[in-house]
Amino acid sequence: MGGIVLKTTDLTKKYNNKAVVDNLNIEIKQGEIFGLLGPNGAGKSTTMNMICSIVRPTAGEIELLGKNPWKQKKEVIHKVGYIPQELAVHGNLKAWENVELFTSLYGIKGEQLKKAVNESLEYVGLLERKQEFAKNFSGGMKRRLNIACAIGHHPELLIFDEPTVGIDPQSRNFILDKIKESNKRGATVIYTSHYMEEVEAICTRIAIMDNGKVIACGTSEELKRLVNGDDEHITLEEVFLTLTGKKLRDYTE
Amino acid sequence: MIRYLIKNNFKLMFRNTWSIVVMLLGPILVIAVLSSAFTELMKSYEGVDEFSVGYRLQEAADGHMIESAKAAGEEAGILFYEYPEGDIQDVMEKNELAGFVEFSEDGYVVYKSGDYEVEGITLEYFMHRAMQEGVNAVLRMEEQDVTLPVTELEFMPAVDSVDYYGIIYIVYFCWCCSICATGVLGNEKKYGIVRRFQVSNISETQNYLSKFIPLTLVVSVAMAVTTGITILLFDIHWGNPILSAFLVFMMIMAGNALSLMLYNISDNLVITVIMLFMVVWFMGFFGGSFETYMFSSWPDLLKQLSPIYHGNRALVELSCMGKSDYVAGSLLYSLAVTVICSVIAIMAGSIRKRGRA
């Protein structure tokens, strides 16, 4: 593990005086796959959005790759690859056109852009389908295209916001393999999901959030020990439910 | 970066089949319906026979100019008779005059009769042209004894209803054809593509231009095709093709800037479309899109406020007279709307971004 890629200090976001993220302190080191778990409305997406300079924090500090993403956005944002939860692609553009459009936002052009487009599509297994319109793709293919649109500029930090929602096991497995591969190539990864087994399978460290706060953080084993002592015969889901409770979370954005 | 955004937004707008179809067919259908519906009305304008008007001179009025105007009027079928005394309204009613002109040192006042609406408009237009020619003649000759160049005095030729509505509805659709961008704007919001832009170094100005430029190109191409089809189908006569095309292009830019400004302010596609159609409807209402501007009885100030009026009048006059005093005004008005709306759109986008953040 290398230096610190992301550090938040007392990060807070309030809407109508209600704290959605409440004095959040996390530190992510280079080379980690950091999982962020939490029930609906826990503040995961808001945290991601603050890190990506989409939502301005009410209070606290963010240090992203040594810079403040709100004050030094131009210097740091091109080092971030953001894969939103939505399928943020244009259905009426072909696969390669989508990747070209979003990769060009980071100042890549000409031959370098063409190369980046092909590499990204190959990476997600869509190179042979590059001439097809995104609207004709299956859910899994759209998810992969969504990823391809965010990696063409070779970011140092990849932020995945629930990238495997609503897809078949093969596509899910493919995406998880690719996340691990990206990590091996040197990218630090922040990953949010509701699928515990996914998080357990790929994340080196996990933070569980609830009501805007990190209520537990550590490796999968550390979290299990925290709940069940030395007995590790407990699933991450059980840990999660023990820490966050079984009450239904009816959350509206 | 912006080159690729423009290129791909251009493709997206062109692939938005429904809006392209609406843009192509809309003007054709409206022109077909309205031009036939108003043929009779326009014919009544064409067929103004010789008519009589009264006039009165105040003490300091320029007699030479008036004599010249009388002579020019006779050539144009307007017969002037002097009535030095009596209430003007009574004189008009008693002598069945279509209009009355009161000349003074500062200018003239035209009185029109409700029973002679077309003749009244004709008289008003004649006086405007006659005085303008007279003033120009004075400036050129630098002498008091001025004779109006009667034979050169261009009386406004009658415009055919097909030509009128063929031109007017191309102008009208230019102002509201930014619906081509609804696909792009809708998708960006619906699928969270806006967030991708936020996690990049794209500025609000680049973001605005990446929509404004392709939108202007797409609408220009679509309008050129529509205009070509209407010329072939209805034999519409446009004056000076290059100047007319430039006027239309400037109005397309203004319409696009207006709609993008409304979108950046409201951040809601439905509200934008409703607002745009309302604004354009009002501009068209006062600008001659429904009631011809020649017959329109709206106050001149309201007409002058409408950019569509300037565009309509410039293009119609170019078509039937070969020249128009409204060309420069229309170009300047379109340019001003484009610049002001663009600046507000960029500012609104930046403020919204900060607000959202």
XYZ file of C-alpha atoms in Angstrom:
610
model
C 0.000 0.000 0.000
C 1.202 3.456 -0.871
C 0.229 6.979 0.156
C -3.175 8.315 0.984
C -5.484 8.737 -1.996
C -8.504 10.057 -0.155
C -8.934 11.550 3.269
C -12.068 13.150 4.639
C -12.039 15.129 7.846
C -15.322 15.802 9.631
C -17.076 15.779 6.270
C -20.674 16.929 6.673
C -23.562 17.546 4.341
C -26.841 18.933 5.601
C -30.109 19.318 3.743
C -32.714 21.469 5.495
C -30.613 21.345 8.659
C -30.654 17.534 8.654
C -27.241 15.903 8.383
C -27.152 13.347 5.570
C -23.425 12.874 6.067
C -22.320 13.609 9.608
C -18.665 14.284 10.488
C -17.362 11.540 8.246
C -13.713 10.602 8.654
C -12.303 8.055 6.234
C -8.857 7.438 4.869
C -8.207 5.362 1.763
C -4.703 4.302 0.816
C -3.307 3.823 -2.658
C -3.954 0.332 -4.036
C -6.963 -0.396 -1.861
C -10.380 -1.586 -2.969
C -12.457 0.210 -0.409
C -16.048 -0.928 0.028
C -18.710 1.425 1.268
C -21.769 -0.353 2.603
C -24.935 1.009 4.064
C -28.708 0.836 3.870
C -30.647 3.177 1.617
C -30.288 6.760 2.802
C -27.119 6.045 4.772
C -25.243 8.789 2.920
C -23.064 6.676 0.593
C -24.014 8.404 -2.652
C -23.837 11.854 -1.068
C -20.336 11.024 0.153
C -19.350 9.893 -3.357
C -20.874 13.030 -4.845
C -18.930 15.244 -2.442
C -15.696 13.454 -3.274
C -16.384 13.878 -7.003
C -17.189 17.588 -6.562
C -20.803 17.131 -7.600
C -22.243 18.091 -4.207
C -20.563 20.768 -2.098
C -19.976 19.781 1.549
C -21.608 21.832 4.280
C -18.512 21.423 6.453
C -15.302 19.438 6.682
C -12.385 18.788 4.381
C -11.670 16.444 1.491
C -8.170 15.649 0.358
C -8.239 13.801 -2.939
C -4.837 12.720 -4.281
C -3.294 15.486 -2.216
C -5.628 18.204 -3.505
C -8.891 19.771 -2.472
C -11.327 18.755 -5.217
C -13.406 21.876 -4.630
C -10.552 24.348 -4.742
C -8.227 22.549 -7.168
C -10.730 20.706 -9.318
C -8.836 21.214 -12.584
C -5.686 19.698 -11.124
C -7.259 16.579 -9.717
C -10.531 15.670 -11.394
C -8.888 14.102 -14.462
C -7.340 11.537 -12.109
C -10.789 10.318 -11.094
C -13.025 7.895 -12.971
C -16.640 8.036 -11.834
C -19.046 5.233 -12.725
C -22.502 6.427 -11.694
C -25.283 4.163 -10.544
C -27.412 5.226 -13.531
C -26.619 3.938 -17.011
C -25.194 7.302 -17.993
C -24.846 6.673 -21.716
C -26.674 7.997 -24.763
C -28.854 5.286 -26.323
C -28.760 7.029 -29.689
C -24.969 6.953 -29.842
C -22.950 3.922 -30.855
C -20.775 2.271 -28.221
C -17.561 3.868 -29.521
C -19.231 7.276 -29.820
C -20.285 7.150 -26.173
C -16.778 6.278 -25.035
C -15.287 8.940 -27.313
C -17.678 11.594 -25.973
C -16.956 10.953 -22.299
C -13.235 10.275 -22.672
C -12.791 13.530 -24.596
C -14.041 15.423 -21.522
C -10.594 14.861 -20.024
C -8.757 16.614 -22.851
C -7.769 13.470 -24.769
C -7.980 13.913 -28.536
C -6.893 12.667 -31.963
C -5.094 9.348 -32.262
C -4.680 9.115 -28.508
C -8.442 9.317 -28.138
C -9.060 6.653 -30.775
C -6.601 4.361 -28.994
C -8.208 5.062 -25.608
C -11.678 4.312 -27.015
C -10.596 0.958 -28.444
C -8.694 0.019 -25.280
C -11.638 0.864 -23.057
C -14.081 -1.097 -25.197
C -11.730 -4.048 -25.373
C -11.285 -3.922 -21.619
C -15.025 -4.334 -21.044
C -15.426 -6.865 -23.868
C -17.377 -4.633 -26.220
C -14.828 -3.917 -28.933
C -16.560 -6.159 -31.435
C -19.872 -4.435 -30.726
C -18.486 -0.918 -30.970
C -20.590 -0.004 -34.015
C -23.878 -0.887 -32.312
C -26.176 1.645 -30.720
C -26.204 1.576 -26.925
C -30.007 1.447 -26.893
C -29.831 -2.034 -28.422
C -27.535 -3.374 -25.687
C -28.657 -5.659 -22.862
C -28.524 -4.419 -19.261
C -25.174 -6.095 -18.667
C -23.667 -4.632 -21.832
C -24.887 -1.164 -20.889
C -23.278 -1.564 -17.449
C -19.990 -2.509 -19.116
C -20.275 0.421 -21.494
C -20.942 2.655 -18.487
C -17.594 1.533 -17.091
C -15.782 1.948 -20.430
C -16.915 5.578 -20.548
C -15.102 6.303 -17.277
C -11.752 4.561 -17.718
C -10.414 5.859 -21.039
C -8.350 8.577 -19.362
C -6.585 6.040 -17.082
C -7.729 7.432 -13.737
C -5.795 6.783 -10.538
C -8.993 6.537 -8.508
C -12.057 4.647 -9.724
C -15.357 5.273 -7.993
C -18.029 2.652 -8.624
C -21.521 3.478 -7.397
C -23.453 0.180 -7.394
C -22.146 -0.971 -10.794
C -23.804 -4.402 -10.780
C -27.439 -3.478 -10.212
C -29.883 -5.471 -12.311
C -27.527 -7.601 -14.354
C -27.006 -11.326 -14.863
C -24.373 -13.293 -12.878
C -22.030 -13.577 -15.856
C -21.913 -9.831 -16.388
C -21.559 -9.282 -12.643
C -18.676 -11.707 -12.467
C -17.039 -10.043 -15.461
C -17.347 -6.587 -13.915
C -15.932 -7.747 -10.572
C -12.989 -9.381 -12.340
C -12.345 -6.155 -14.216
C -12.443 -4.121 -11.007
C -9.822 -6.434 -9.508
C -7.783 -6.208 -12.703
C -7.921 -2.396 -12.639
C -6.745 -2.506 -9.053
C -3.839 -4.771 -9.971
C -2.879 -2.289 -12.694
C -2.513 0.343 -9.981
C -5.905 2.031 -9.640
C -7.373 2.617 -6.214
C -11.063 1.688 -6.083
C -13.994 2.908 -4.026
C -16.922 0.582 -4.382
C -20.472 0.804 -3.105
C -22.979 -2.013 -3.350
C -25.855 -3.689 -1.583
C -24.471 -7.111 -2.496
C -22.468 -8.253 0.536
C -20.853 -11.210 -1.179
C -19.478 -8.907 -3.888
C -17.997 -6.534 -1.365
C -16.537 -9.384 0.636
C -15.062 -10.935 -2.508
C -13.242 -7.905 -3.853
C -12.767 -5.289 -1.145
C -9.617 -5.098 0.936
C -11.345 -2.866 3.476
C -14.977 -2.116 4.184
C -16.752 0.765 5.895
C -20.339 0.376 7.033
C -22.292 3.621 7.044
C -25.594 4.406 8.683
C -27.322 7.732 9.295
C -24.440 9.570 7.682
C -21.763 8.085 9.927
C -19.227 5.288 9.621
C -20.263 2.846 12.303
C -17.590 0.254 11.565
C -14.530 0.037 9.347
C -11.972 -2.671 8.687
C -11.337 -5.820 6.735
C -14.101 -8.360 6.361
C -12.550 -10.475 9.118
C -12.174 -7.508 11.443
C -15.835 -6.611 11.011
C -16.902 -10.164 11.725
C -14.783 -10.281 14.850
C -16.231 -6.984 15.951
C -19.699 -8.489 15.958
C -19.071 -12.099 16.838
C -15.852 -12.181 18.832
C -13.374 -14.787 17.687
C -16.059 -16.826 15.956
C -15.790 -15.931 12.282
C -18.662 -18.200 11.229
C -20.862 -15.284 10.401
C -21.601 -13.703 7.045
C -20.952 -10.101 6.191
C -24.683 -9.679 5.731
C -25.255 -10.739 9.331
C -22.615 -8.267 10.425
C -24.326 -5.581 8.401
C -27.777 -6.327 9.828
C -26.418 -6.518 13.357
C -24.791 -3.127 13.018
C -27.529 -1.322 11.094
C -30.601 -3.128 12.437
C -33.378 -4.993 10.677
C -35.836 -2.113 10.479
C -36.939 -1.290 6.927
C -35.444 1.858 5.459
C -37.996 3.644 3.359
C -35.858 6.325 1.875
C -36.755 8.890 -0.733
C -34.109 11.034 -2.411
C -12.694 18.568 -25.967
C -15.535 20.704 -27.267
C -15.069 19.400 -30.844
C -16.082 15.886 -29.801
C -18.977 17.162 -27.731
C -20.275 19.208 -30.657
C -19.824 16.294 -33.055
C -21.656 13.796 -30.885
C -24.426 16.191 -29.871
C -24.897 16.924 -33.577
C -25.330 13.188 -34.236
C -27.739 12.865 -31.319
C -29.901 15.711 -32.566
C -29.959 14.350 -36.104
C -30.922 10.914 -34.838
C -33.864 12.352 -32.906
C -36.187 11.335 -35.729
C -39.456 12.644 -34.350
C -38.314 16.190 -33.773
C -36.742 16.299 -37.238
C -40.006 15.069 -38.769
C -41.988 17.680 -36.823
C -39.577 20.371 -37.955
C -39.820 19.318 -41.578
C -43.551 18.693 -41.775
C -44.774 21.358 -39.330
C -44.072 24.413 -41.479
C -45.214 22.652 -44.661
C -48.617 21.777 -43.183
C -49.134 25.170 -41.566
C -48.142 27.006 -44.737
C -50.516 24.853 -46.822
C -53.446 25.457 -44.472
C -52.969 29.149 -43.731
C -51.997 30.282 -47.201
C -55.212 28.839 -48.653
C -57.343 30.045 -45.721
C -56.144 33.635 -46.077
C -56.068 33.883 -49.835
C -59.269 35.980 -49.903
C -58.022 38.313 -47.191
C -54.808 38.946 -49.042
C -56.711 39.498 -52.280
C -58.667 42.287 -50.613
C -55.331 43.911 -49.943
C -54.258 43.468 -53.544
C -57.384 44.972 -54.939
C -57.398 48.478 -53.468
C -58.988 50.771 -56.053
C -58.522 54.498 -56.379
C -59.725 56.267 -53.234
C -60.082 59.771 -51.860
C -58.485 61.300 -48.833
C -58.675 64.755 -47.336
C -55.854 66.945 -46.135
C -55.340 70.115 -44.194
C -52.316 72.420 -43.960
C -51.306 74.111 -40.785
C -49.627 77.474 -41.235
C -45.970 76.416 -41.130
C -46.345 73.272 -43.229
C -44.130 72.827 -46.289
C -46.366 73.471 -49.313
C -43.853 72.194 -51.894
C -43.617 68.817 -50.270
C -47.403 68.526 -50.126
C -47.842 69.318 -53.786
C -45.302 66.642 -54.625
C -47.033 64.169 -52.349
C -50.362 64.928 -54.072
C -48.833 64.261 -57.471
C -47.253 61.022 -56.267
C -50.571 60.021 -54.694
C -52.411 60.412 -57.969
C -49.930 58.035 -59.593
C -50.611 55.543 -56.819
C -54.384 55.935 -56.937
C -54.759 58.159 -53.878
C -56.635 61.363 -54.605
C -55.983 64.244 -52.186
C -58.612 66.963 -51.590
C -58.041 69.937 -49.341
C -60.506 70.616 -46.498
C -59.158 73.655 -44.626
C -61.960 73.830 -42.079
C -64.304 71.737 -39.960
C -64.012 68.826 -37.578
C -61.898 66.143 -39.263
C -64.178 63.281 -38.257
C -67.240 65.113 -39.580
C -65.471 65.972 -42.810
C -64.439 62.354 -43.319
C -67.927 61.026 -42.691
C -69.669 63.687 -44.756
C -67.427 63.281 -47.792
C -66.931 59.497 -47.472
C -63.183 59.915 -47.274
C -61.020 56.849 -46.721
C -58.545 58.896 -44.701
C -57.331 62.346 -43.765
C -53.864 63.831 -43.460
C -53.110 66.864 -41.344
C -49.783 68.446 -42.293
C -47.856 70.562 -39.816
C -44.359 72.017 -39.493
C -43.158 68.938 -37.591
C -44.713 66.316 -39.829
C -48.144 64.890 -40.448
C -50.944 62.967 -38.784
C -52.922 60.281 -40.629
C -56.571 59.739 -39.672
C -58.050 56.424 -40.730
C -61.653 55.311 -41.028
C -62.863 51.983 -39.676
C -64.920 51.540 -42.855
C -61.812 51.775 -45.046
C -59.305 49.680 -43.162
C -57.247 48.547 -46.134
C -57.218 52.015 -47.690
C -56.148 53.475 -44.349
C -53.160 51.153 -44.140
C -52.308 51.915 -47.750
C -52.466 55.659 -47.058
C -50.318 55.296 -43.968
C -47.701 53.347 -45.873
C -47.824 55.797 -48.792
C -47.280 58.786 -46.509
C -44.389 57.099 -44.784
C -42.684 56.352 -48.102
C -43.521 59.728 -49.628
C -42.115 61.702 -46.716
C -39.044 59.545 -46.587
C -38.397 60.108 -50.301
C -39.050 63.814 -49.845
C -36.578 64.141 -46.994
C -33.970 62.220 -48.950
C -34.558 64.444 -51.944
C -34.067 67.577 -49.819
C -30.845 66.175 -48.423
C -29.590 65.297 -51.896
C -30.532 68.507 -53.677
C -29.979 71.000 -50.876
C -32.691 73.272 -52.144
C -36.199 74.083 -51.074
C -38.018 73.453 -54.329
C -38.309 69.750 -54.077
C -40.176 67.523 -56.476
C -40.883 64.003 -55.389
C -39.537 61.439 -57.857
C -43.031 60.246 -58.604
C -42.149 57.647 -61.154
C -39.518 56.127 -58.876
C -41.671 56.151 -55.808
C -42.007 52.529 -54.909
C -45.414 51.773 -53.675
C -45.573 48.611 -51.647
C -46.501 45.818 -54.011
C -49.159 43.437 -52.827
C -47.851 40.241 -51.307
C -49.390 36.957 -52.232
C -50.834 34.973 -49.294
C -48.747 31.906 -50.211
C -45.569 33.957 -50.223
C -46.557 35.721 -46.999
C -47.366 32.603 -44.992
C -44.611 30.631 -46.705
C -42.091 33.106 -45.346
C -43.757 33.906 -42.046
C -44.014 30.283 -40.911
C -40.435 29.481 -41.734
C -39.572 32.405 -39.447
C -41.993 31.185 -36.783
C -40.571 27.670 -36.758
C -37.021 29.038 -36.660
C -37.835 30.496 -33.272
C -39.264 27.335 -31.762
C -37.404 24.559 -33.565
C -34.959 24.082 -30.710
C -37.148 21.082 -29.830
C -34.380 19.209 -31.677
C -32.327 19.527 -28.506
C -34.956 17.984 -26.244
C -33.599 14.471 -26.815
C -30.087 15.425 -25.753
C -31.163 17.573 -22.805
C -33.713 15.010 -21.641
C -31.244 12.116 -21.790
C -28.544 14.063 -20.004
C -30.853 14.628 -17.077
C -32.739 11.337 -17.079
C -29.679 9.106 -17.216
C -27.388 11.140 -14.980
C -25.074 12.131 -17.829
C -24.905 15.614 -16.324
C -22.941 14.054 -13.449
C -20.310 12.802 -15.849
C -19.881 16.383 -17.031
C -19.583 17.538 -13.444
C -16.787 15.038 -12.805
C -14.713 16.588 -15.593
C -13.068 19.865 -16.436
C -15.735 21.025 -18.864
C -16.713 24.655 -18.260
C -20.251 26.012 -18.412
C -19.364 27.995 -21.547
C -18.086 24.840 -23.271
C -21.160 22.969 -22.147
C -23.400 25.702 -23.566
C -21.551 25.912 -26.875
C -21.542 22.132 -27.228
C -25.321 22.366 -27.483
C -25.790 25.727 -29.138
C -23.503 25.054 -32.128
C -24.860 21.627 -33.159
C -28.424 22.791 -32.511
C -27.918 25.763 -34.817
C -26.411 23.512 -37.501
C -29.175 20.912 -37.288
C -31.969 23.475 -37.326
C -30.333 25.370 -40.203
C -30.092 22.219 -42.309
C -33.666 21.202 -41.449
C -34.993 24.686 -42.217
C -33.088 24.789 -45.507
C -34.676 21.471 -46.512
C -38.142 22.627 -45.397
C -37.767 25.911 -47.248
C -36.651 24.038 -50.369
C -39.676 21.734 -50.159
C -42.102 24.638 -49.646
C -40.587 26.475 -52.619
C -41.096 23.406 -54.789
C -44.594 22.651 -53.479
C -46.056 26.146 -53.192
C -43.837 28.232 -55.463
C -42.907 30.612 -52.661
C -40.851 33.586 -53.744
C -38.075 34.701 -51.446
C -36.261 37.930 -52.175
C -32.447 38.123 -52.244
C -31.655 34.483 -51.340
C -28.333 35.123 -49.591
C -29.615 37.986 -47.453
C -32.848 36.115 -46.673
C -30.900 32.987 -45.685
C -28.651 35.078 -43.454
C -31.653 36.703 -41.769
C -33.193 33.283 -41.153
C -29.895 31.896 -39.845
C -29.592 34.774 -37.375
C -33.123 34.125 -36.144
C -32.342 30.421 -35.713
C -29.400 31.389 -33.500
C -31.588 33.759 -31.500
C -34.313 31.112 -31.055
C -31.782 28.520 -29.916
C -30.140 30.895 -27.463
C -33.561 31.795 -26.085
C -34.557 28.179 -25.533
C -31.223 27.174 -23.970
C -31.498 30.168 -21.658
C -35.002 29.099 -20.606
C -33.721 25.569 -19.993
C -30.748 26.694 -17.927
C -33.002 28.920 -15.839
C -35.835 26.430 -15.308
C -33.784 23.194 -15.374
C -36.974 21.531 -16.565
C -37.650 20.440 -20.111
C -41.440 20.632 -19.922
C -41.385 24.141 -18.469
C -38.832 25.161 -21.102
C -40.998 23.947 -23.981
C -44.137 25.598 -22.558
C -42.304 28.875 -21.889
C -40.659 28.871 -25.310
C -43.903 28.252 -27.150
C -45.624 30.968 -25.128
C -42.899 33.544 -25.744
C -42.746 32.723 -29.459
C -46.537 32.753 -29.690
C -46.710 36.256 -28.223
C -43.880 37.474 -30.422
C -45.677 35.991 -33.417
C -49.024 37.373 -32.306
C -47.718 40.931 -32.393
C -45.286 40.245 -35.206
C -47.677 39.199 -37.964
C -47.529 35.415 -37.706
C -51.267 35.000 -37.333
C -52.810 38.302 -38.334
C -50.774 39.828 -41.144
C -48.717 42.735 -39.875
C -50.164 44.945 -42.638
C -53.694 44.546 -41.251
C -52.674 44.332 -37.646
C -54.099 47.074 -35.472
C -51.716 46.531 -32.566
C -49.823 49.602 -31.380
C -46.600 50.109 -33.272
C -44.575 49.834 -30.069
C -45.809 46.296 -29.435
C -44.962 45.300 -32.983
C -41.521 46.856 -32.758
C -40.811 44.955 -29.561
C -41.295 41.639 -31.316
C -38.144 40.300 -33.032
C -40.451 38.198 -35.204
C -42.059 41.388 -36.563
C -38.686 42.699 -37.729
C -37.792 39.360 -39.296
C -41.193 38.926 -40.939
C -41.273 42.415 -42.322
C -37.686 42.302 -43.602
C -38.210 38.990 -45.383
C -41.655 39.800 -46.792
C -40.473 43.166 -48.083
C -37.379 41.560 -49.569
C -39.700 39.120 -51.287
C -42.142 41.620 -52.765
C -40.048 44.785 -53.019
C -36.515 43.480 -53.310
C -35.364 45.605 -50.378
C -36.395 46.468 -46.860
C -35.588 49.033 -44.222
C -36.076 46.316 -41.609
C -33.084 44.165 -42.599
C -30.548 45.888 -40.364
C -33.010 46.038 -37.473
C -33.813 42.369 -37.763
C -30.152 41.372 -37.876
C -29.302 43.552 -34.893
C -32.300 42.317 -32.931
C -31.399 38.662 -33.578
C -27.785 39.300 -32.666
C -28.764 41.086 -29.457
C -31.145 38.254 -28.438
C -28.436 35.670 -29.194
C -25.749 37.434 -27.174
C -27.919 38.408 -24.211
C -29.639 35.009 -23.951
C -26.307 33.183 -24.282
C -24.716 35.209 -21.496
C -27.737 34.668 -19.231
C -27.811 30.946 -20.105
C -24.147 30.505 -19.166
C -24.583 32.502 -15.972
C -27.738 30.579 -15.027
C -25.948 27.284 -15.695
C -23.025 28.277 -13.482
C -25.272 29.498 -10.683
C -27.368 26.328 -10.891
C -24.258 24.185 -10.753
C -23.049 26.029 -7.675
C -26.525 25.871 -6.151
C -26.757 22.142 -6.775
C -23.342 21.767 -5.300
